[in-house]
């Protein structure tokens, strides 16, 4: 319907619009130009490959942390619930255990300059490293192939003694003797000699040297105790070796105990 001129009298019709010669009304509108649609090229581009690799690395890191946490909790529960009762645990509390309030092996964080004697040669190649002479008949070296241990054994298990290696508890048995040979070492400082005690299993071998003599013990059991539980220091009527260290790793609120019996 044609628009009405406001100045025209009511009832007057407006003339139709004048057509432009040679040009139609439809021709005044130009159609939209079509643009080509971009499609993603199939296959792996360097950027896609880098993103995929990064995603795999992140996923692997998360799974490794979860696996480590699950394994630590599982080992902790298993060790805590293992019973310390065993046929190699014979006898009653001995005199050499009565002077202690806690099991040996505790430690404080090392301070600057407190480098263990066996490691000072690495820090200063010119420094002479001299370990104490082993007591006649006492242990001088311990080797546990299952967990990669090869360490000197020193007489005594004080804080200073354990900086030099594994310590032999005063008054406990000597290698090969009937009784309880008690050895202790650190798990997270001064070489971490007993870092992997919790990985020992029944049947693993522990070799203790007394000078040139070699004595082989076979692991019977392990468990975790409170630091003031001195059961591990009890004497035995059969020749055994008891290994003690702090537990768990970097937490050190308890002690892990491993008992092995002399192999005949």
Coordinates of N, CA and C in Angstrom, one line a residue, residues 78-90 144 180 196-206 217-225 231-232 234 236 238 240-244 255-262:
X78 N 50.4 -52.9 56.7 CA 50.9 -54.3 56.8 C 51.9 -54.5 57.9
X79 N 52.8 -53.5 58.0 CA 53.9 -53.6 59.0 C 53.3 -53.4 60.4
X80 N 52.4 -52.5 60.6 CA 51.8 -52.3 61.9 C 51.1 -53.5 62.4
X81 N 50.4 -54.2 61.5 CA 49.6 -55.3 61.9 C 50.3 -56.6 62.0
X82 N 51.6 -56.6 61.6 CA 52.4 -57.9 61.7 C 52.7 -58.1 63.2
X83 N 52.5 -59.4 63.6 CA 52.8 -59.7 65.0 C 54.3 -59.9 65.2
X84 N 54.8 -59.4 66.3 CA 56.2 -59.6 66.6 C 56.6 -61.0 67.1
X85 N 55.5 -61.7 67.5 CA 55.8 -63.1 68.0 C 56.4 -64.0 67.0
X86 N 57.5 -64.6 67.3 CA 58.2 -65.5 66.3 C 59.0 -66.5 67.1
X87 N 59.3 -67.7 66.5 CA 60.1 -68.7 67.2 C 61.5 -68.2 67.4
X88 N 62.1 -67.2 66.7 CA 63.4 -66.7 66.9 C 63.4 -65.8 68.1
X89 N 62.3 -65.3 68.6 CA 62.2 -64.4 69.7 C 62.1 -65.2 71.0
X90 N 63.3 -65.6 71.6 CA 63.3 -66.4 72.8 C 64.0 -65.7 73.9
X144 N 73.5 -56.3 52.4 CA 72.2 -56.8 52.1 C 71.9 -56.6 50.6
X180 N 71.4 -62.2 70.4 CA 70.7 -61.1 69.6 C 71.8 -60.1 69.2
X196 N 65.6 -48.7 52.9 CA 64.7 -49.7 52.3 C 64.5 -50.9 53.2
X197 N 64.6 -50.8 54.5 CA 64.4 -52.0 55.3 C 63.0 -52.5 55.1
X198 N 62.0 -51.7 54.9 CA 60.6 -52.1 54.8 C 60.4 -53.0 53.5
X199 N 61.4 -53.0 52.6 CA 61.3 -53.9 51.4 C 61.8 -55.3 51.6
X200 N 62.5 -55.5 52.7 CA 63.0 -56.9 53.0 C 61.8 -57.8 53.2
X201 N 62.0 -59.1 52.7 CA 60.9 -60.1 52.8 C 61.5 -61.3 53.4
X202 N 60.7 -62.2 53.9 CA 61.1 -63.5 54.5 C 61.9 -64.2 53.5
X203 N 63.1 -64.7 53.9 CA 64.0 -65.5 52.9 C 65.1 -64.7 52.4
X204 N 65.0 -63.3 52.5 CA 66.2 -62.5 52.0 C 67.4 -62.7 53.0
X205 N 68.6 -62.6 52.4 CA 69.8 -62.9 53.2 C 70.5 -61.6 53.6
X206 N 71.0 -61.6 54.8 CA 71.8 -60.5 55.4 C 73.2 -61.1 55.7
X217 N 72.7 -64.5 57.5 CA 71.4 -64.6 58.3 C 70.2 -64.5 57.3
X218 N 69.1 -65.2 57.6 CA 68.0 -65.3 56.7 C 66.8 -64.5 57.4
X219 N 66.2 -63.6 56.7 CA 65.1 -62.8 57.3 C 63.9 -63.7 57.6
X220 N 63.4 -63.5 58.8 CA 62.2 -64.2 59.3 C 61.0 -63.3 59.4
X221 N 61.2 -62.1 59.9 CA 60.0 -61.2 60.0 C 60.4 -59.8 60.2
X222 N 59.4 -58.9 60.1 CA 59.6 -57.5 60.3 C 58.3 -56.9 60.9
X223 N 58.5 -55.8 61.6 CA 57.3 -55.1 62.1 C 57.7 -53.7 62.5
X224 N 56.7 -52.9 62.8 CA 56.8 -51.5 63.2 C 56.4 -51.3 64.7
X225 N 57.2 -50.6 65.5 CA 56.9 -50.4 66.9 C 57.0 -49.0 67.3
X231 N 61.2 -54.3 72.9 CA 61.2 -55.7 72.6 C 62.3 -56.2 71.7
X232 N 62.6 -55.4 70.7 CA 63.6 -55.8 69.8 C 65.0 -56.0 70.4
X234 N 65.6 -57.6 73.2 CA 65.6 -58.8 74.0 C 66.7 -59.8 73.5
X236 N 68.3 -63.6 72.8 CA 67.7 -64.8 72.1 C 68.5 -66.0 72.4
X238 N 68.9 -68.3 70.3 CA 69.4 -68.8 69.0 C 70.1 -67.6 68.4
X240 N 70.6 -64.6 66.2 CA 69.9 -63.8 65.3 C 70.5 -62.4 65.1
X241 N 70.1 -61.7 64.1 CA 70.5 -60.3 63.9 C 69.2 -59.5 63.8
X242 N 69.2 -58.4 64.6 CA 68.0 -57.5 64.6 C 68.5 -56.1 64.0
X243 N 67.8 -55.7 62.9 CA 68.1 -54.4 62.3 C 67.0 -53.4 62.7
X244 N 67.4 -52.2 63.1 CA 66.5 -51.2 63.5 C 66.7 -49.9 62.8
X255 N 59.6 -47.0 64.7 CA 60.8 -47.8 64.4 C 60.4 -49.0 63.6
X256 N 61.2 -49.3 62.6 CA 61.0 -50.6 61.9 C 62.0 -51.6 62.3
X257 N 61.6 -52.8 62.5 CA 62.5 -53.9 63.1 C 62.5 -55.0 62.1
X258 N 63.6 -55.5 61.8 CA 63.8 -56.7 60.9 C 64.6 -57.7 61.7
X259 N 64.1 -59.0 61.7 CA 64.8 -60.0 62.5 C 65.2 -61.1 61.5
X260 N 66.5 -61.6 61.5 CA 67.0 -62.6 60.7 C 67.7 -63.7 61.5
X261 N 67.6 -64.9 61.1 CA 68.3 -66.0 61.9 C 69.5 -66.5 61.1
X262 N 70.5 -66.9 61.9 CA 71.7 -67.4 61.3 C 71.4 -68.7 60.5

